[in-house]
XYZ file of C-alpha atoms in Angstrom:
414
model
C -0.187 -0.061 0.173
C 1.385 3.398 -0.833
C 1.782 5.767 1.485
C -0.754 8.286 -0.124
C -3.422 4.840 0.248
C -2.186 4.462 3.426
C -3.476 7.920 5.133
C -6.701 7.387 2.660
C -7.119 4.653 4.634
C -7.012 5.856 7.998
C -8.993 9.114 6.936
C -11.949 6.522 6.456
C -11.408 5.119 9.214
C -11.560 7.739 11.180
C -14.377 9.404 9.693
C -16.480 6.069 10.601
C -15.294 6.363 13.961
C -15.536 9.672 14.440
C -19.594 9.653 13.491
C -19.977 7.670 16.147
C -17.995 9.956 18.588
C -19.439 12.779 17.430
C -23.226 11.413 18.433
C -22.655 10.671 21.407
C -20.800 13.415 22.494
C -23.712 15.834 21.265
C -25.975 13.569 23.843
C -23.438 13.720 26.290
C -23.019 17.521 25.795
C -26.969 18.065 26.328
C -27.384 15.777 29.176
C -24.382 17.778 30.898
C -25.560 20.880 30.387
C -29.117 19.685 31.812
C -27.044 19.036 35.214
C -24.736 22.126 35.142
C -25.419 25.517 36.770
C -24.875 28.466 34.411
C -22.143 29.439 35.321
C -20.320 25.943 35.294
C -21.543 25.716 31.556
C -20.623 29.226 30.871
C -16.741 28.153 31.612
C -16.715 24.960 29.774
C -17.752 27.088 26.576
C -15.415 29.281 27.196
C -12.291 26.694 27.516
C -13.986 25.223 24.455
C -13.899 28.585 22.864
C -9.998 29.404 23.826
C -9.049 25.765 22.414
C -10.291 26.729 19.369
C -8.938 30.318 19.192
C -5.460 28.893 20.407
C -6.211 26.192 17.627
C -6.313 29.126 14.709
C -3.541 31.339 16.391
C -0.960 28.581 16.064
C -1.869 27.430 12.569
C -2.068 30.997 11.417
C 1.102 32.659 13.393
C 2.815 29.491 13.994
C 3.201 29.524 17.846
C 1.205 30.717 20.998
C 2.826 34.158 22.631
C 5.199 33.038 25.228
C 2.759 34.773 27.781
C -0.426 32.900 26.985
C -1.342 29.868 28.590
C -2.237 27.292 26.985
C -5.300 25.029 26.704
C -5.051 21.435 26.179
C -5.342 20.609 22.501
C -7.973 18.060 22.604
C -10.777 20.730 23.105
C -9.544 22.395 20.044
C -12.514 20.539 17.702
C -14.878 21.114 20.167
C -16.809 23.846 19.480
C -17.364 22.986 16.244
C -18.429 19.599 16.490
C -20.768 20.821 19.060
C -21.816 23.535 16.728
C -21.577 26.227 19.376
C -21.636 29.818 18.114
C -20.404 30.047 14.455
C -16.746 28.546 14.464
C -14.937 27.594 11.255
C -14.006 24.377 11.861
C -10.746 23.784 12.181
C -8.677 21.323 9.298
C -9.460 17.975 9.180
C -7.359 16.845 6.770
C -3.262 16.712 5.730
C -4.675 18.422 2.533
C -5.609 21.584 4.306
C -2.772 21.368 6.829
C 0.670 19.898 6.183
C 2.352 18.848 9.335
C 4.871 20.637 10.828
C 6.512 20.761 14.062
C 6.374 23.528 16.859
C 8.997 24.546 18.963
C 7.847 22.278 21.819
C 8.222 19.234 19.479
C 4.481 18.232 19.120
C 3.559 17.843 15.623
C 0.546 20.284 14.226
C -1.233 18.064 11.920
C -4.467 16.293 11.293
C -2.802 12.995 11.099
C -2.902 10.057 14.278
C -1.806 11.297 17.424
C -1.160 14.622 15.627
C -2.260 17.861 17.730
C -5.362 18.384 15.383
C -5.903 14.544 14.866
C -9.741 14.425 15.103
C -9.883 11.238 17.512
C -8.974 13.577 20.401
C -12.403 14.472 20.284
C -12.876 11.126 22.232
C -11.214 12.379 25.361
C -13.226 15.682 24.976
C -16.187 13.150 24.795
C -15.471 11.202 28.219
C -14.359 14.412 29.999
C -17.723 15.485 29.490
C -19.225 12.063 30.667
C -17.268 11.716 33.491
C -16.539 15.060 34.906
C -18.799 14.210 38.070
C -17.708 10.628 37.941
C -14.544 9.844 39.294
C -13.460 6.097 39.812
C -12.928 5.508 44.277
C -9.604 6.428 44.902
C -7.738 3.530 46.235
C -5.819 3.604 49.457
C -3.676 0.502 49.601
C -0.481 1.337 48.097
C 2.342 -1.244 47.772
C 5.957 -0.822 49.538
C 7.913 -3.618 47.959
C 11.260 -4.140 49.082
C 13.444 -4.877 46.177
C 17.143 -6.359 45.698
C 20.315 -4.158 46.550
C 21.074 -4.379 42.987
C 18.114 -3.836 40.804
C 17.125 -2.840 37.642
C 13.943 -0.493 36.242
C 12.631 -0.160 33.546
C 10.807 3.295 32.484
C 8.368 4.798 30.161
C 6.196 7.156 29.838
C 3.126 8.147 27.505
C 3.177 4.542 25.877
C -0.043 3.392 25.883
C -1.201 3.967 21.464
C -1.544 0.121 20.909
C -0.174 -1.007 17.815
C -1.501 1.519 15.670
C 0.189 0.078 12.683
C 2.874 -2.385 11.796
C 5.807 -0.054 12.560
C 4.109 1.327 15.858
C 6.753 2.889 17.934
C 4.719 1.110 21.407
C 5.780 -2.002 20.076
C 9.423 -1.217 19.008
C 10.129 0.318 22.369
C 8.186 -2.545 24.226
C 10.556 -4.824 22.213
C 13.490 -3.237 22.915
C 12.165 -2.723 26.916
C 11.842 -6.710 27.435
C 15.830 -6.945 26.788
C 16.582 -5.018 29.782
C 15.557 -8.249 31.435
C 14.356 -4.977 34.334
C 13.289 -6.619 37.578
C 10.643 -4.099 37.717
C 8.783 -2.016 34.449
C 7.348 1.340 35.141
C 4.632 2.872 33.113
C 4.544 6.465 33.921
C 0.789 7.080 32.548
C -1.616 8.115 29.546
C -3.364 5.563 27.611
C -5.020 7.321 25.050
C -7.293 8.590 23.755
C -8.944 8.673 27.099
C -7.967 5.949 29.622
C -11.503 4.280 28.569
C -11.465 0.252 29.908
C -11.338 -1.203 26.394
C -8.496 1.597 25.544
C -6.489 0.272 28.760
C -7.452 -3.561 27.939
C -5.826 -3.377 24.120
C -3.317 -0.787 24.540
C -1.678 -2.164 27.631
C -1.517 -5.759 26.318
C 1.817 -5.251 24.856
C 3.500 -3.931 28.163
C 6.376 -5.813 28.935
C 6.788 -7.308 32.484
C 9.350 -6.961 35.014
C 10.337 -9.802 36.561
C 9.324 -9.024 39.967
C 6.328 -7.026 38.866
C 5.018 -3.910 37.300
C 3.327 -0.630 37.880
C 1.524 2.232 36.352
C 0.683 5.778 36.815
C -2.381 7.536 36.557
C -2.554 10.660 34.080
C -4.940 13.184 32.718
C -5.919 10.729 29.843
C -6.586 8.242 32.359
C -8.875 11.052 34.067
C -10.404 11.752 31.174
C -12.823 8.440 32.028
C -12.622 8.870 35.572
C -10.263 6.859 36.135
C -12.466 3.995 35.956
C -10.750 2.081 33.266
C -7.337 2.530 34.802
C -8.303 0.906 38.060
C -9.687 -1.980 36.547
C -6.780 -2.506 34.482
C -4.661 -2.311 37.594
C -6.199 -5.392 38.919
C -6.043 -7.570 35.467
C -2.503 -6.305 34.365
C -0.623 -4.948 37.001
C -1.529 -7.118 40.213
C 1.606 -6.367 42.518
C 0.128 -2.925 42.548
C -2.772 -3.582 44.971
C -4.911 -1.681 43.437
C -3.580 1.490 43.986
C -2.520 4.607 42.342
C 0.920 5.439 43.800
C 3.392 3.288 45.418
C 6.690 2.562 46.789
C 10.208 0.760 45.736
C 12.559 0.680 48.553
C 16.175 -1.245 49.709
C 19.220 -0.902 51.776
C 19.902 2.576 50.172
C 17.214 3.769 47.955
C 13.356 4.593 48.123
C 11.473 5.054 44.553
C 7.712 6.794 44.926
C 5.508 6.402 42.631
C 3.077 9.145 42.330
C -0.575 9.559 41.493
C -0.347 13.624 40.115
C -4.195 13.372 38.241
C -6.227 12.252 40.446
C -6.747 15.414 43.011
C -5.783 17.171 39.458
C -8.297 20.422 38.529
C -10.958 18.935 35.852
C -12.025 22.058 34.737
C -8.001 22.194 33.308
C -8.619 18.535 31.851
C -6.043 17.134 34.420
C -3.185 19.214 33.177
C -1.273 20.023 36.324
C -0.073 17.931 38.827
C -1.840 17.826 42.120
C -1.582 15.367 45.182
C -4.104 14.952 47.446
C -4.232 14.530 51.380
C -4.219 10.632 51.232
C -1.180 10.966 49.617
C 0.671 13.480 51.351
C 0.304 11.362 54.829
C 1.095 8.308 53.358
C 4.142 9.827 51.937
C 5.156 11.230 55.190
C 5.398 7.522 56.641
C 7.505 6.270 54.184
C 10.686 4.609 55.303
C 13.866 7.124 54.690
C 17.003 6.148 52.831
C 20.151 7.830 51.574
C 18.897 7.868 48.068
C 15.808 9.163 47.083
C 13.600 8.792 43.290
C 10.141 10.102 42.741
C 8.248 8.572 39.482
C 5.405 10.733 38.598
C 3.320 11.524 35.094
C 3.233 15.261 35.652
C 6.480 17.198 35.371
C 8.302 18.598 38.381
C 9.713 21.666 36.099
C 8.800 23.229 32.965
C 10.173 22.027 29.676
C 12.640 23.846 29.910
C 14.128 22.910 33.376
C 14.045 27.074 34.582
C 11.086 26.879 36.437
C 9.249 24.612 39.153
C 5.728 23.746 38.361
C 3.148 23.644 40.970
C 3.697 19.916 41.970
C 7.658 20.922 43.245
C 7.319 21.584 46.569
C 4.006 19.663 47.736
C 6.124 16.576 46.921
C 9.472 18.341 48.526
C 7.509 18.966 51.535
C 5.465 15.470 51.627
C 8.996 13.343 51.912
C 10.610 15.765 54.024
C 13.740 17.076 51.129
C 14.051 17.281 47.472
C 14.448 14.052 45.642
C 17.890 13.271 44.267
C 16.167 11.694 40.857
C 13.010 12.609 39.641
C 11.357 10.809 36.480
C 8.164 12.130 34.865
C 6.530 11.867 31.590
C 3.531 14.182 29.954
C 5.314 15.986 27.776
C 6.215 14.250 24.760
C 10.174 14.523 24.935
C 13.011 12.724 26.166
C 15.354 15.027 28.118
C 17.478 15.001 30.554
C 18.201 18.126 32.681
C 21.442 19.585 34.344
C 21.281 19.043 38.102
C 19.463 21.612 39.956
C 20.555 21.784 43.405
C 20.664 18.158 43.982
C 17.974 17.279 41.750
C 18.334 15.261 38.781
C 15.495 15.618 36.644
C 14.389 13.420 33.831
C 11.307 13.676 30.931
C 10.638 10.069 29.851
C 7.836 10.859 28.193
C 8.269 9.839 24.554
C 7.412 6.199 24.897
C 5.104 5.963 21.592
C 3.252 9.362 20.847
C 4.947 10.492 17.260
C 6.978 13.909 18.170
C 9.713 15.948 16.696
C 12.806 17.931 17.497
C 12.297 20.286 20.196
C 13.811 23.329 19.169
C 13.234 25.398 22.057
C 15.747 23.771 24.065
C 18.471 24.575 21.644
C 21.347 26.193 23.693
C 19.985 25.662 26.922
C 22.720 25.137 29.711
C 20.048 23.238 32.204
C 19.451 20.575 29.156
C 22.376 18.260 29.159
C 20.464 15.816 25.969
C 17.144 15.931 23.626
C 16.023 13.312 21.270
C 16.664 14.900 17.911
C 17.784 11.643 15.697
C 15.080 11.404 13.148
C 13.183 7.915 13.363
C 13.362 7.193 9.350
C 9.579 6.406 9.546
C 7.768 6.833 6.186
C 4.805 7.933 7.660
C 5.709 10.516 10.250
C 8.552 11.602 8.313
C 9.486 14.560 10.759
C 9.138 11.957 14.051
C 12.296 11.822 16.056
C 13.312 7.846 18.088
C 10.574 7.332 20.391
C 12.412 5.232 23.599
C 12.767 4.242 27.169
C 15.052 4.626 30.116
C 16.879 1.792 31.878
C 18.008 2.197 35.284
C 20.230 0.466 37.173
C 20.747 0.721 40.993
C 23.881 -0.795 42.583
C 24.202 0.260 45.815
C 24.136 3.803 46.174
C 25.145 4.133 42.683
C 22.934 4.921 39.780
C 23.240 4.464 35.999
C 20.744 5.587 33.496
C 20.727 4.972 29.861
C 18.178 6.625 27.334
C 17.426 3.783 24.439
C 16.222 4.577 21.328
C 13.545 2.058 19.921
C 15.786 0.602 17.527
C 17.961 -0.099 20.640
C 20.838 2.495 20.047
C 22.036 4.110 23.203
C 20.934 7.864 23.278
C 21.970 8.932 26.754
C 24.503 7.515 29.027
C 25.245 8.940 32.497
C 28.308 6.649 32.512
């Protein structure tokens, strides 16, 4: 099949799926309107308007002004799909908008997983359906003793499933298997909306660790109220004890996995990391070790590494200190930051979503490495390598190695 026929076939499938989504979205919107107070309804309409206007501005001008906060791109098509006001539909095909790479590495285009992919409307649909219907937050976190010499394999934003024969998720999973990890850890995001069926299909190929695997909650899992996420824990992540946060420890290290999504602001589509009281109290009781690692979906620094997010200080306060290492996903990038104080921050959100070179990181003194190597993907010529990170803990020592989907070493601390 030629590349042109491939995308025509993909677009036909999208149209069929989208028709059902639009019908459900309209029905859910009508129901939500009846359930909301007028000021809540107006707040959501304003969000949809901002999402549409943001997309239009970026298409026309290349990027957002630096002083204008972005809103989730999942909202972009909502205004026109729901027929609110007289919004002009945004581009819906590659003919209307050829793909280009934004400064943060995201792909502005209409192909699958790109910012204007029509199927992101499913995230909007599930957000509307579950705005007031969240799964019960479990509070039986696992505290697992690990060996003093241990291997962790970590990937974030991996849950795309095998969307075609050369899907990055499949290649990354195959490389993770080669790590022979004691524990594998997913930093969250199953697409498009963390539904039960998507969790079941998209996580089926997750590589299991010799002693267990873990997966974190995220904004995309929260679009479905985390119902699919918590069901998936019982099926595929039994060591996690049905709970969205956990800790691993040995004589030298404490590794803390956090749920930064459940308490996040629903009206910002769970985009900013937040801790709830149950986790904070639990974190205060954890055993103290000389070395501390934090794992979360949401980031502790902005993409440039210059500014701490609102999640940073609550995490440090609850643990009684800054972590030595902090891994997060959420941003679809592979990035290693220079140490700030005693904190070594890493972004491993490049597990599967197609993304391009992050030009805004060029020349940043606080960035040791970010991925720039093209993947050689005929379907996504702009895509750089997806990958994962292998972390070896040997006593107090740590060796970090970022691997590409092709098995190449992309960055190593050695």
